[in-house]
mmCIF file of C-alpha atoms and ligand atoms in Angstrom:
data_model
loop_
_atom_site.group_PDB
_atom_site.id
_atom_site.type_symbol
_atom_site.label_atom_id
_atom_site.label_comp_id
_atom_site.label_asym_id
_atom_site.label_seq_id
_atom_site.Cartn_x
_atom_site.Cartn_y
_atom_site.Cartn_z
ATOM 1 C CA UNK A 146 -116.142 -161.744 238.098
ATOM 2 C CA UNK A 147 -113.334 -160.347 235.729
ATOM 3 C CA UNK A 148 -114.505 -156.671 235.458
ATOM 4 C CA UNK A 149 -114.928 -155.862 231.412
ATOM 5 C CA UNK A 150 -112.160 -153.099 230.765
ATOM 6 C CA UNK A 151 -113.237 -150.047 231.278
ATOM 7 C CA UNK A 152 -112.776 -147.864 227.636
ATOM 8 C CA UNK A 153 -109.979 -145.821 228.289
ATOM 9 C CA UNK A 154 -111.135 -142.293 226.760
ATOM 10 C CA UNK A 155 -107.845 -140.414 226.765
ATOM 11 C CA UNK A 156 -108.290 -136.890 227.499
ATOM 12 C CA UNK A 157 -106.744 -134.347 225.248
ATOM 13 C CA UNK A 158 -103.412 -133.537 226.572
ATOM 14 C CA UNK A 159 -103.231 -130.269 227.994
ATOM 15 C CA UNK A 160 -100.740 -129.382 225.322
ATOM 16 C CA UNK A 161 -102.661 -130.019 222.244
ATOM 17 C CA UNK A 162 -105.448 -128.674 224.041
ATOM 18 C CA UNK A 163 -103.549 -124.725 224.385
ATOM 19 C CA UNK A 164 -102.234 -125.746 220.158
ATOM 20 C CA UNK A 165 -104.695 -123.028 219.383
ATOM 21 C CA UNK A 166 -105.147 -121.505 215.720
ATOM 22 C CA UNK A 167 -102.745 -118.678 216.689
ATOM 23 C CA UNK A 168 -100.255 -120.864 218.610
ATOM 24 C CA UNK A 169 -99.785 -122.961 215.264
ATOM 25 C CA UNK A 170 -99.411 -119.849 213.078
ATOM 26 C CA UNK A 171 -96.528 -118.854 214.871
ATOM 27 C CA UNK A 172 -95.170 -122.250 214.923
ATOM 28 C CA UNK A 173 -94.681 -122.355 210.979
ATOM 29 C CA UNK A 174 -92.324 -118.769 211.266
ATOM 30 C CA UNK A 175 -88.797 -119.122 212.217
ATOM 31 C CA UNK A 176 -89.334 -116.522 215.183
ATOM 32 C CA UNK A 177 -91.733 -113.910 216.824
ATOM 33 C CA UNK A 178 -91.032 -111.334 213.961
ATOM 34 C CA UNK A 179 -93.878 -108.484 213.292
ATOM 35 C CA UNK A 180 -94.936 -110.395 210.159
ATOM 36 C CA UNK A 181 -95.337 -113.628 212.170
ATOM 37 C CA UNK A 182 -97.442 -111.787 214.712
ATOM 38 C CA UNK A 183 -99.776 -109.786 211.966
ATOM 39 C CA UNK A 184 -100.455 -113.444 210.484
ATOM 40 C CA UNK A 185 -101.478 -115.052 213.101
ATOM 41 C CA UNK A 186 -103.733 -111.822 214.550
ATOM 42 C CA UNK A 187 -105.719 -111.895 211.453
ATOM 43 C CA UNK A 188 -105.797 -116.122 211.603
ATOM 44 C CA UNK A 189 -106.870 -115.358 215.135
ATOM 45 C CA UNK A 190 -109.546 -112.630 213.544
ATOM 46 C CA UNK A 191 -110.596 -114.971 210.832
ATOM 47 C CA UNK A 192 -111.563 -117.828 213.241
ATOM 48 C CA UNK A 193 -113.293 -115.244 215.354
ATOM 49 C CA UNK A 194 -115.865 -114.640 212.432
ATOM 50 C CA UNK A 195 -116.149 -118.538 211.814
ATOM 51 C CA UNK A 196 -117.332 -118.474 215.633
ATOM 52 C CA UNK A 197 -119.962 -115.849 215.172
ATOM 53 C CA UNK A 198 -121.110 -117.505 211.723
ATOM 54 C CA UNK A 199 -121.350 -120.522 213.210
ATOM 55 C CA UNK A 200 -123.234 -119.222 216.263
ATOM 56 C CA UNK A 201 -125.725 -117.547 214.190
ATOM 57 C CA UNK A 202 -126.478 -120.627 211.834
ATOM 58 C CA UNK A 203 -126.828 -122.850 214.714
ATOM 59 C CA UNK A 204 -129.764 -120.822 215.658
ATOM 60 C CA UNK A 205 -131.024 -119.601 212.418
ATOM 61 C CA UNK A 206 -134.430 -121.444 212.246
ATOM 62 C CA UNK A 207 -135.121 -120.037 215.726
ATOM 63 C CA UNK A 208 -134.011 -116.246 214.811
ATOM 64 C CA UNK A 209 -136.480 -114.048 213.119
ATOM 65 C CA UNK A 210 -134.876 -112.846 210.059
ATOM 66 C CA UNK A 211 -132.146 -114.812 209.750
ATOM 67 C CA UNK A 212 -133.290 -117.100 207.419
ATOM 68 C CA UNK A 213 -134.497 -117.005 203.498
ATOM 69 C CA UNK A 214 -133.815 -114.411 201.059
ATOM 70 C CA UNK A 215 -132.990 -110.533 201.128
ATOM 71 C CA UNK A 216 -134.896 -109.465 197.728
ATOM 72 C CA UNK A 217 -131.327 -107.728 196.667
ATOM 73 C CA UNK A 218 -129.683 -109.264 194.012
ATOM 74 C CA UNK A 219 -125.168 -109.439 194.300
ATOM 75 C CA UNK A 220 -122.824 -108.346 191.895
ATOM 76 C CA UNK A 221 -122.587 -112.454 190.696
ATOM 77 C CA UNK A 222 -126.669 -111.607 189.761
ATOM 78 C CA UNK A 223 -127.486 -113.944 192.427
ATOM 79 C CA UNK A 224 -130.218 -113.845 195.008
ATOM 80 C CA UNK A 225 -129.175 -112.480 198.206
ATOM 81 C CA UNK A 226 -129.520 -114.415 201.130
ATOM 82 C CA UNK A 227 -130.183 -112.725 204.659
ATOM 83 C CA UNK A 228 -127.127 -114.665 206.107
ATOM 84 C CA UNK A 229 -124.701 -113.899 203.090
ATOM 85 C CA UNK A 230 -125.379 -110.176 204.468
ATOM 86 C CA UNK A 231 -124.910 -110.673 208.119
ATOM 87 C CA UNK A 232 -121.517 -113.136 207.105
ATOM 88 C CA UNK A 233 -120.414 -110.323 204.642
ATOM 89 C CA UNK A 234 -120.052 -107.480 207.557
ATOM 90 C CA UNK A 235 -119.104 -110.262 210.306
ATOM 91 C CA UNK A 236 -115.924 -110.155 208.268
ATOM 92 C CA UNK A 237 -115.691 -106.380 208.189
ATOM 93 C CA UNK A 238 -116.410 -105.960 211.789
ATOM 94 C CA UNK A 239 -113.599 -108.480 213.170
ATOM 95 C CA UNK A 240 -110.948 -106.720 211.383
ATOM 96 C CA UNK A 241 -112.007 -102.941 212.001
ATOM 97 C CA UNK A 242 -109.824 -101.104 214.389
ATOM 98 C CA UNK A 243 -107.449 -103.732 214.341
ATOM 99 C CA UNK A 244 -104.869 -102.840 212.031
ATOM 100 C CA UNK A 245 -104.265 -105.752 210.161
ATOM 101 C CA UNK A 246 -106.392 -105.704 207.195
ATOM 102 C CA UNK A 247 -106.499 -102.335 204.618
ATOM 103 C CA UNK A 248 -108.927 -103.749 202.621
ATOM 104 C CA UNK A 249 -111.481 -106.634 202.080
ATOM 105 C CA UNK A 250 -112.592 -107.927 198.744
ATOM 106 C CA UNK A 251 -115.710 -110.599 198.801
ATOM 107 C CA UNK A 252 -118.503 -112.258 196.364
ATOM 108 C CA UNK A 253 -121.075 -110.041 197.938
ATOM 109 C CA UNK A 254 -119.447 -106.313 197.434
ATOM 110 C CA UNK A 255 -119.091 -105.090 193.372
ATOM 111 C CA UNK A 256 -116.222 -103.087 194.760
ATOM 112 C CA UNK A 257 -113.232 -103.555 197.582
ATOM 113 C CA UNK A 258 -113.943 -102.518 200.724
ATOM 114 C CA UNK A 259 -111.665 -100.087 202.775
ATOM 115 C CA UNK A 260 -110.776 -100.143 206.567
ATOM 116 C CA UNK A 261 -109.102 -96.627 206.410
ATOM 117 C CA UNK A 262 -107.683 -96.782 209.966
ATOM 118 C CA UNK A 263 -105.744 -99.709 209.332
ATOM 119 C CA UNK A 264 -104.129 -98.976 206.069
ATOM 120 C CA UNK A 265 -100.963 -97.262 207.602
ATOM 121 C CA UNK A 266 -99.938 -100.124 209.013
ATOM 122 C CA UNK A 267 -102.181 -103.479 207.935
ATOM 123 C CA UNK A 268 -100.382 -104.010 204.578
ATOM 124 C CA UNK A 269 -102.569 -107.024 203.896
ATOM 125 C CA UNK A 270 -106.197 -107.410 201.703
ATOM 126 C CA UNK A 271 -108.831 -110.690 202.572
ATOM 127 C CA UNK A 272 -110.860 -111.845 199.541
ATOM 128 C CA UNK A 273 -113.290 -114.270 201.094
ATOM 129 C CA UNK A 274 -116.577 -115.609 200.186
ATOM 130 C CA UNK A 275 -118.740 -114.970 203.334
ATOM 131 C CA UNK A 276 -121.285 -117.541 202.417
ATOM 132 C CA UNK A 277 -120.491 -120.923 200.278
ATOM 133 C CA UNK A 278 -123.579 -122.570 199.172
ATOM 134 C CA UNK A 279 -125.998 -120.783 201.028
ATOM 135 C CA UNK A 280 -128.793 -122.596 199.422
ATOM 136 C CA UNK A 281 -128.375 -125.001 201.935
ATOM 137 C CA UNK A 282 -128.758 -122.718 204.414
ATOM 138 C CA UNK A 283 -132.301 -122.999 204.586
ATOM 139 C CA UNK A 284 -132.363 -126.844 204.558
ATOM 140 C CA UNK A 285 -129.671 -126.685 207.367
ATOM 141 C CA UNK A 286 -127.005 -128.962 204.966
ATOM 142 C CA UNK A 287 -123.137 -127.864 205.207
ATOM 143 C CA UNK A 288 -122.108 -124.311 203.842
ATOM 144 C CA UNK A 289 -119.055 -122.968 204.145
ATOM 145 C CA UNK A 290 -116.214 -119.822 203.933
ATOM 146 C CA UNK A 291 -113.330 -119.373 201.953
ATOM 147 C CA UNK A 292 -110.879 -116.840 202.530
ATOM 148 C CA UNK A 293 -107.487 -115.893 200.593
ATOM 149 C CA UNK A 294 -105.005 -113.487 202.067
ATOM 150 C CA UNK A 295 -102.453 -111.108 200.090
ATOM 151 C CA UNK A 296 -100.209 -108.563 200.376
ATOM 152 C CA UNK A 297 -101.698 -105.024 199.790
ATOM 153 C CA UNK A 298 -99.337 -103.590 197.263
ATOM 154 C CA UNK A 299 -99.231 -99.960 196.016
ATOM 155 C CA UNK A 300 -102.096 -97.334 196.451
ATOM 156 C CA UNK A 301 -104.541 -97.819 198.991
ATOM 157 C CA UNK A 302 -107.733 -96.355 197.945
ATOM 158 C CA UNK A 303 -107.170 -97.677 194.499
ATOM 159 C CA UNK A 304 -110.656 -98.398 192.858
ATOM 160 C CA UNK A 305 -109.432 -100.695 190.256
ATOM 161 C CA UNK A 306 -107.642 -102.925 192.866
ATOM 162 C CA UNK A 307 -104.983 -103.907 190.150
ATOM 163 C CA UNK A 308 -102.909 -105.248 192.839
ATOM 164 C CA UNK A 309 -105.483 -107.901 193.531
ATOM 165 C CA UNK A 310 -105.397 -108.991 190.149
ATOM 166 C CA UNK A 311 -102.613 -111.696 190.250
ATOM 167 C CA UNK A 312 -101.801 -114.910 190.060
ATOM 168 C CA UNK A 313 -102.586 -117.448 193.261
ATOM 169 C CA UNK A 314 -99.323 -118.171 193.524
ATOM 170 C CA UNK A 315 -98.708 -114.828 194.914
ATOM 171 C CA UNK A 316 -101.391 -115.749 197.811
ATOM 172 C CA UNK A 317 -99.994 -115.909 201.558
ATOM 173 C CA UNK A 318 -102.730 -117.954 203.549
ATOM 174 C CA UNK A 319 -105.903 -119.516 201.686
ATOM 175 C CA UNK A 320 -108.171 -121.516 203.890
ATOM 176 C CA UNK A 321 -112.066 -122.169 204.466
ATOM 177 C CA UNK A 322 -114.270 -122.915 207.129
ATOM 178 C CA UNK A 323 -116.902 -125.795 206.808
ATOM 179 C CA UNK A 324 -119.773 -125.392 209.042
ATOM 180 C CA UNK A 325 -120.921 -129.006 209.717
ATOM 181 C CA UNK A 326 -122.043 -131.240 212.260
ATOM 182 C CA UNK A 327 -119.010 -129.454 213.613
ATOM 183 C CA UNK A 328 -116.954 -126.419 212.429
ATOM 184 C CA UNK A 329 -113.882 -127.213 211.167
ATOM 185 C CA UNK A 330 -111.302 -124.643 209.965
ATOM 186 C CA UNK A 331 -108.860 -125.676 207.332
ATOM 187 C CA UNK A 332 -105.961 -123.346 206.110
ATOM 188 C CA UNK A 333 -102.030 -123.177 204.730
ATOM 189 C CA UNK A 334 -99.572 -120.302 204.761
ATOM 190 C CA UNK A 335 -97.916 -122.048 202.242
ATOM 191 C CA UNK A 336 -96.275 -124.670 204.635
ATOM 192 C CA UNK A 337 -98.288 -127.783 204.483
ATOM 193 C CA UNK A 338 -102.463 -128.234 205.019
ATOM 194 C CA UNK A 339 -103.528 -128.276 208.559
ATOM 195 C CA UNK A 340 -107.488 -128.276 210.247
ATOM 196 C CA UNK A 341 -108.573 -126.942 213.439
ATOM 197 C CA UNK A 342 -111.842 -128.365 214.940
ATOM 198 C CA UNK A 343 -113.728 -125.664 217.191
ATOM 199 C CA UNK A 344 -114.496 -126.779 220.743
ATOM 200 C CA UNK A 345 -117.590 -124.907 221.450
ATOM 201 C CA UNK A 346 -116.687 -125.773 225.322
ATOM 202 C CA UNK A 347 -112.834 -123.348 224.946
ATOM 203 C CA UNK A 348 -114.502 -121.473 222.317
ATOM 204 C CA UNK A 349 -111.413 -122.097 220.328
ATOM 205 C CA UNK A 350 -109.880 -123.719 217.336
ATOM 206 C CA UNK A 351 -108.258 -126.777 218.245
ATOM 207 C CA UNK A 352 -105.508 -128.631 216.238
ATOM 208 C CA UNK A 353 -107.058 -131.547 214.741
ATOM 209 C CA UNK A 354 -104.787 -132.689 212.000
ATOM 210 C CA UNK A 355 -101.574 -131.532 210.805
ATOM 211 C CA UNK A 356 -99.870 -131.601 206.902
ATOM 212 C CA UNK A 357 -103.246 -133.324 205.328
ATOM 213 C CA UNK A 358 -102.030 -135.196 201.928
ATOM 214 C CA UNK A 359 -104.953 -136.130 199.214
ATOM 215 C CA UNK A 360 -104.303 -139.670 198.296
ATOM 216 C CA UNK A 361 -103.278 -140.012 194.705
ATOM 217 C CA UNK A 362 -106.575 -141.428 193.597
ATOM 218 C CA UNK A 363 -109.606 -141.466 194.996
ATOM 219 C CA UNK A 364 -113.172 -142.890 194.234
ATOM 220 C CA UNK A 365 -115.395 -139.754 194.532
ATOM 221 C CA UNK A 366 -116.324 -137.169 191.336
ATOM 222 C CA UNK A 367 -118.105 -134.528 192.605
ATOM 223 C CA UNK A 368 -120.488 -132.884 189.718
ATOM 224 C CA UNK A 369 -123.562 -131.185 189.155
ATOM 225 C CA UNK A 370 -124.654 -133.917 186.642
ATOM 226 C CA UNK A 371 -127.883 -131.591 186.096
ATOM 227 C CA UNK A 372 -125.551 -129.407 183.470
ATOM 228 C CA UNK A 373 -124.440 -133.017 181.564
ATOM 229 C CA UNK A 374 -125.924 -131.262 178.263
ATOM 230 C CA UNK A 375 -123.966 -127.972 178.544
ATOM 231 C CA UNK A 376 -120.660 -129.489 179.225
ATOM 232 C CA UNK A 377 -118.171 -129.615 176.241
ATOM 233 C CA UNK A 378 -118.125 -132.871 174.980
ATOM 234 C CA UNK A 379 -114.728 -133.455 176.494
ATOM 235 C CA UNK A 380 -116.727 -133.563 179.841
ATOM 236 C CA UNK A 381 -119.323 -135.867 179.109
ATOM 237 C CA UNK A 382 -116.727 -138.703 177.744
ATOM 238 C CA UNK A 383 -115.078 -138.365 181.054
ATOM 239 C CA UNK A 384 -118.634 -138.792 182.949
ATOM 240 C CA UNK A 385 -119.621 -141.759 180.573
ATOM 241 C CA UNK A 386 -116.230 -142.919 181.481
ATOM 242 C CA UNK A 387 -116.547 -143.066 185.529
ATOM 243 C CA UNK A 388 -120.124 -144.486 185.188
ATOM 244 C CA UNK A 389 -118.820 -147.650 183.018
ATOM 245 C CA UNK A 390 -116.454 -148.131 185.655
ATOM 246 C CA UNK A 391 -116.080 -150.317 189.104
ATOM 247 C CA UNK A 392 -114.607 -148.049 191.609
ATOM 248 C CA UNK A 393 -116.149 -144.252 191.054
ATOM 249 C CA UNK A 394 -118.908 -143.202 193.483
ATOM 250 C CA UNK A 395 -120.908 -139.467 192.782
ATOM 251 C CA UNK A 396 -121.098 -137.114 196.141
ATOM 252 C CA UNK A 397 -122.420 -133.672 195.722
ATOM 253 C CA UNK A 398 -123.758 -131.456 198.261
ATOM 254 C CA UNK A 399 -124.396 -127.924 196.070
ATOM 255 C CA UNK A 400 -121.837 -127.072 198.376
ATOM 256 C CA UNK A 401 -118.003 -126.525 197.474
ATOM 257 C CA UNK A 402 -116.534 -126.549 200.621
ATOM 258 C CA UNK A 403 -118.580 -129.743 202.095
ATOM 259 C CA UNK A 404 -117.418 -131.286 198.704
ATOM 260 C CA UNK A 405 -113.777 -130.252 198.241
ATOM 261 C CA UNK A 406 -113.671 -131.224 202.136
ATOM 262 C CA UNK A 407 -114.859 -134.765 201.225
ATOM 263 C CA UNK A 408 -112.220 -134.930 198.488
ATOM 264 C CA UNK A 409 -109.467 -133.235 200.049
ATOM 265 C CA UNK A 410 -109.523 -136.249 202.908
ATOM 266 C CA UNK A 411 -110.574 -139.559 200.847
ATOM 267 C CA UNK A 412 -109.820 -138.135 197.808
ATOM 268 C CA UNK A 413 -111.252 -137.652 194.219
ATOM 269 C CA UNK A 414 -111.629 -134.678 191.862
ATOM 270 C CA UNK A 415 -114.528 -131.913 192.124
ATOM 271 C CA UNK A 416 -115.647 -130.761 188.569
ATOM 272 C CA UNK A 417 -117.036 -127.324 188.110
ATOM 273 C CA UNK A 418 -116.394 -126.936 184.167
ATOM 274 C CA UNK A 419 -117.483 -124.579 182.140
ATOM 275 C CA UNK A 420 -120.557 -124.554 179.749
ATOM 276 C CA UNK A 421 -121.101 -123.929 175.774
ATOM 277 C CA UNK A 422 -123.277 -121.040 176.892
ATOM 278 C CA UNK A 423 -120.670 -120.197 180.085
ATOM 279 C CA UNK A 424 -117.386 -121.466 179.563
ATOM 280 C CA UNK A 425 -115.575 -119.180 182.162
ATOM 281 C CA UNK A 426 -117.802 -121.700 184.425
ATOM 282 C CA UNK A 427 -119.901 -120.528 187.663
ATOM 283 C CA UNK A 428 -116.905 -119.906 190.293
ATOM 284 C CA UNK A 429 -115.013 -117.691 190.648
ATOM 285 C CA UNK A 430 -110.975 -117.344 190.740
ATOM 286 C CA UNK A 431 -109.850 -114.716 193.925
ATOM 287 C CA UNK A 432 -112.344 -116.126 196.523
ATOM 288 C CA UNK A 433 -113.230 -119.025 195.518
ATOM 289 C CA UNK A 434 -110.806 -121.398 192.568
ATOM 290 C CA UNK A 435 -107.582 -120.068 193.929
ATOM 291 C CA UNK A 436 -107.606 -120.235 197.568
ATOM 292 C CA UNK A 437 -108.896 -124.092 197.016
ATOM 293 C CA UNK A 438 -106.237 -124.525 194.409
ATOM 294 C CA UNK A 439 -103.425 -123.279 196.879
ATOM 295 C CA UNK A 440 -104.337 -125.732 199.442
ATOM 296 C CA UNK A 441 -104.943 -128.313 197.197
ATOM 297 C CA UNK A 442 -101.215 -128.017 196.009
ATOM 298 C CA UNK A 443 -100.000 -128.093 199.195
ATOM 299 C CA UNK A 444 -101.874 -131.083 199.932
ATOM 300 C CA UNK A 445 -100.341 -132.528 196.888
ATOM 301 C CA UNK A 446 -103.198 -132.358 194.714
ATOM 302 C CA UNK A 447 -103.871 -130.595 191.464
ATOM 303 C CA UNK A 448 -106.276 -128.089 190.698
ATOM 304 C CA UNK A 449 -106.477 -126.122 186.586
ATOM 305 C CA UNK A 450 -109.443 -125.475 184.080
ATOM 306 C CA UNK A 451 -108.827 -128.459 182.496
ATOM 307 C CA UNK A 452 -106.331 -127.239 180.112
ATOM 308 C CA UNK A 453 -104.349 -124.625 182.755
ATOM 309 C CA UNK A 454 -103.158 -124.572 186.290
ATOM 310 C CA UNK A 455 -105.371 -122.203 188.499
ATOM 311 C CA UNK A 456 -102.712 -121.021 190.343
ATOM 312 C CA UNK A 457 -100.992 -119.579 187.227
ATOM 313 C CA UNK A 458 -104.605 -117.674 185.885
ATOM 314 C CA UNK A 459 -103.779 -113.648 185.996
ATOM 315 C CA UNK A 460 -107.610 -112.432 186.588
ATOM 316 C CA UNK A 461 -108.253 -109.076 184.570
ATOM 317 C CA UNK A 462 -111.010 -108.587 186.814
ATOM 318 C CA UNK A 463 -111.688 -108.817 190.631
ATOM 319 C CA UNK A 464 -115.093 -111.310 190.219
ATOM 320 C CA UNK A 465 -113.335 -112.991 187.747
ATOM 321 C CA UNK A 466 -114.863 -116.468 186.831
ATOM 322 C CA UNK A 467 -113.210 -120.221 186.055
ATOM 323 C CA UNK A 468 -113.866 -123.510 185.492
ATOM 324 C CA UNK A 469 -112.550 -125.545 188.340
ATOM 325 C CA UNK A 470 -110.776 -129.366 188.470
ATOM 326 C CA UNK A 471 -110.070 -130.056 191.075
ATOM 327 C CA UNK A 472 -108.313 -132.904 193.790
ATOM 328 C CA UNK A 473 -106.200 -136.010 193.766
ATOM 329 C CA UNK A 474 -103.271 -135.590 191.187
ATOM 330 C CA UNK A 475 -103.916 -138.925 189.269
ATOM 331 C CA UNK A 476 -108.055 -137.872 189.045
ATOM 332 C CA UNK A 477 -107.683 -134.459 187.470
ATOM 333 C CA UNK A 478 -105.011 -135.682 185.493
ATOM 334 C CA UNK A 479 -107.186 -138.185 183.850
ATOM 335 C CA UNK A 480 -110.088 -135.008 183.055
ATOM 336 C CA UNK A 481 -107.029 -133.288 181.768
ATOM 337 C CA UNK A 482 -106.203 -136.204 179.325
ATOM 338 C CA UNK A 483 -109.894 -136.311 177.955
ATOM 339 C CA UNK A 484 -110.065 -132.629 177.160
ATOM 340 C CA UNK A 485 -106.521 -132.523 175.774
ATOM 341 C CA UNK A 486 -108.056 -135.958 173.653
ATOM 342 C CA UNK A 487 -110.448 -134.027 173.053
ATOM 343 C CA UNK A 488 -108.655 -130.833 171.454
ATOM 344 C CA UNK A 489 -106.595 -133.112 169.429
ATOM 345 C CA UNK A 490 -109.220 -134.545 167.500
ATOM 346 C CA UNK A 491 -110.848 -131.191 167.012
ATOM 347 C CA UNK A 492 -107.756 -130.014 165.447
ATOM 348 C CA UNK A 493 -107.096 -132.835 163.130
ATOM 349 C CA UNK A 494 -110.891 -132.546 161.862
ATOM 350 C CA UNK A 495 -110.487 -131.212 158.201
ATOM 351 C CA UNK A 496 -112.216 -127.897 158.465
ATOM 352 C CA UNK A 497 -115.555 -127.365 156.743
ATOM 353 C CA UNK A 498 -115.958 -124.575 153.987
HETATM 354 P P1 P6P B 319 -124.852 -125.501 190.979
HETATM 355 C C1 P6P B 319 -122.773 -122.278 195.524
HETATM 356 O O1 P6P B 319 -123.660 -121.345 194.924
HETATM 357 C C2 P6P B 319 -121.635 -122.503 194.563
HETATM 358 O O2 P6P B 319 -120.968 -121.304 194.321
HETATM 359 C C3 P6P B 319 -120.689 -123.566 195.106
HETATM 360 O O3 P6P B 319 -120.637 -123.567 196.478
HETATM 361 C C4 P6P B 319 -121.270 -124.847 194.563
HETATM 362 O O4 P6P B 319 -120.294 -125.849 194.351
HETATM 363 C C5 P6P B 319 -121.894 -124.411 193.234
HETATM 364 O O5 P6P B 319 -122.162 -123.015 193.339
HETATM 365 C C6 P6P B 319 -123.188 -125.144 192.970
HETATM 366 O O6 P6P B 319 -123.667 -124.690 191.719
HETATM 367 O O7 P6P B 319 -124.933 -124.846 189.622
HETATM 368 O O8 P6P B 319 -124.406 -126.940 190.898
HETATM 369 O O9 P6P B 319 -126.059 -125.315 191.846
#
């Protein structure tokens, strides 16, 4: 009897297995210089706190506390939720007594927060947002973290922050973990798109898939179709447009990691636009538009409010909000052409008395 082949499951080599999050930091410098090493500590922190988020929303339903809201509202004048707290000071706590990080700005804290003992030497501030989507946190659907890192110019206990308010370009690491069916960490110094999956059996980020391109096109728009009627008109030509034709398909979680995730591999464009009542639009630029919009670029995507590129938006604030396309180059170009279509036949409409 010809024995059936046995399914050869190839076990990771021991090399990729040791291509840690830190290893492939330092990969991407030309050599072991101080800056090189400082990255890839606070890389090393940042997956740290992915590991204890992740931990802790595994177990949620089973941890008094952990779940539901806080009764605070945040500087956004959103509902807290208990793990948006507990996510909020993970980040502190990985990166006290360590040096690296001066100061931390997030969605959760109207202010910056200060590490004083590392400001002598940890030139660097993290904008994050602890908690993406954490209305799913309750129904156990994908949330997420986005982080952006920059350099910590001028005064350190400066109130205003005015060195925070620049453009993305001047980030030097955006990424964002997706907590999923598993946890996947996805960042870019600036050199190419790259995604670590964690092995909860190392307890470490391993490489999973290096210089990630969006395609071109893709067939998913990613909208909360619930705001249709507050969208400039623009907006809703481009939705009519997509649902008269063969080839578009609508995926959206309530999530913006899960769904720029989704895009970001089979591509498409994720529409967060702004409203009549709202048009600075729900996210918001430091922590949330620009560190998607510098990966997205390196992933050879676009990302701009529909009429500018988010990378080039100067914030005069630090919660600073934005409306947000988007994805594959060829899908937010077409939104782009509808608003600009848009504009141009507002213009040329003779104007009433
Ligand atoms: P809406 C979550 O609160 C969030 O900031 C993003 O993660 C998400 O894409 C968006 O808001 C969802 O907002 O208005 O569609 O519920």
């Amino acid at each position: 009897m010809v024995k059936p082949e046995q399914p050869v499951i190839p076990e990771h080599s021991l090399d990729r297995d040791c291509t840690t999050l830190s290893r492939h930091v330092l990969q991407q410098f030309a050599g072991f210089t101080a800056e090189a090493q400082d990255i890839s500590a606070i890389m090393n922190r940042i997956a740290l706190a992915a590991k204890l988020i992740s931990r802790r929303l595994s177990r949620a339903g089973l941890m008094a506390g952990t779940l539901g809201f806080t009764g605070e509202t945040n500087v956004q004048g959103e509902s807290v939720k208990k793990m948006d707290v507990y996510a909020n000071e993970v980040f502190i706590s990985v990166f006290k007594q360590s040096g690296l990080i001066c100061r931390l700005a997030s969605e959760e804290m109207d202010k910056p927060y200060y590490i004083p003992e590392n400001c002598p030497i940890g030139r660097y501030t993290l904008l994050y947002d602890p908690i993406d989507g954490s209305s799913n946190v309750d129904i156990n659907l994908n949330i997420g973290s986005i982080f952006s890192l920059r350099q910590l110019e001028g005064d350190d206990i400066d109130e205003e922050a005015r060195d925070m308010l620049q453009s993305g370009d001047k980030q030097i690491a955006a990424g964002y973990i997706l907590y999923g069916p598993s946890t996947v960490l996805v960042y870019s110094l600036g050199s190419g798109v790259h995604s670590f999956i964690l092995d909860p059996s190392l307890g470490e980020f391993i490489l999973a898939e290096e210089n990630i391109k969006i395609p071109a096109h893709g067939p998913v728009y990613s909208v909360n179709e619930g705001n249709y009627w507050q969208w400039e008109e623009s907006i809703r030509e481009y939705i009519r447009y997509v649902h008269r034709h063969e080839g578009y398909t609508a995926r959206y979680s309530g999530a913006l990691v899960g769904d720029f995730h989704r895009i970001l591999l089979q591509g498409g464009v994720f529409l967060y636009p702004g409203t009549v009542k709202k048009p600075e639009g729900k996210l918001r630029l430091l922590y949330e538009s620009a560190p998607l919009a510098f990966l997205i670029e390196q992933a050879q995507g676009k990302a701009s409010t529909g009429t500018q590129r988010i990378l080039d938006i100067v914030p005069e604030k630090l919660h600073a909000r934005t409306p947000l396309i988007i994805g594959s180059r060829e899908d937010v170009q077409l939104v782009e052409s509808f608003i600009q279509d848009w504009l141009r036949r507002k213009s040329e409409q003779p104007v009433t008395a």
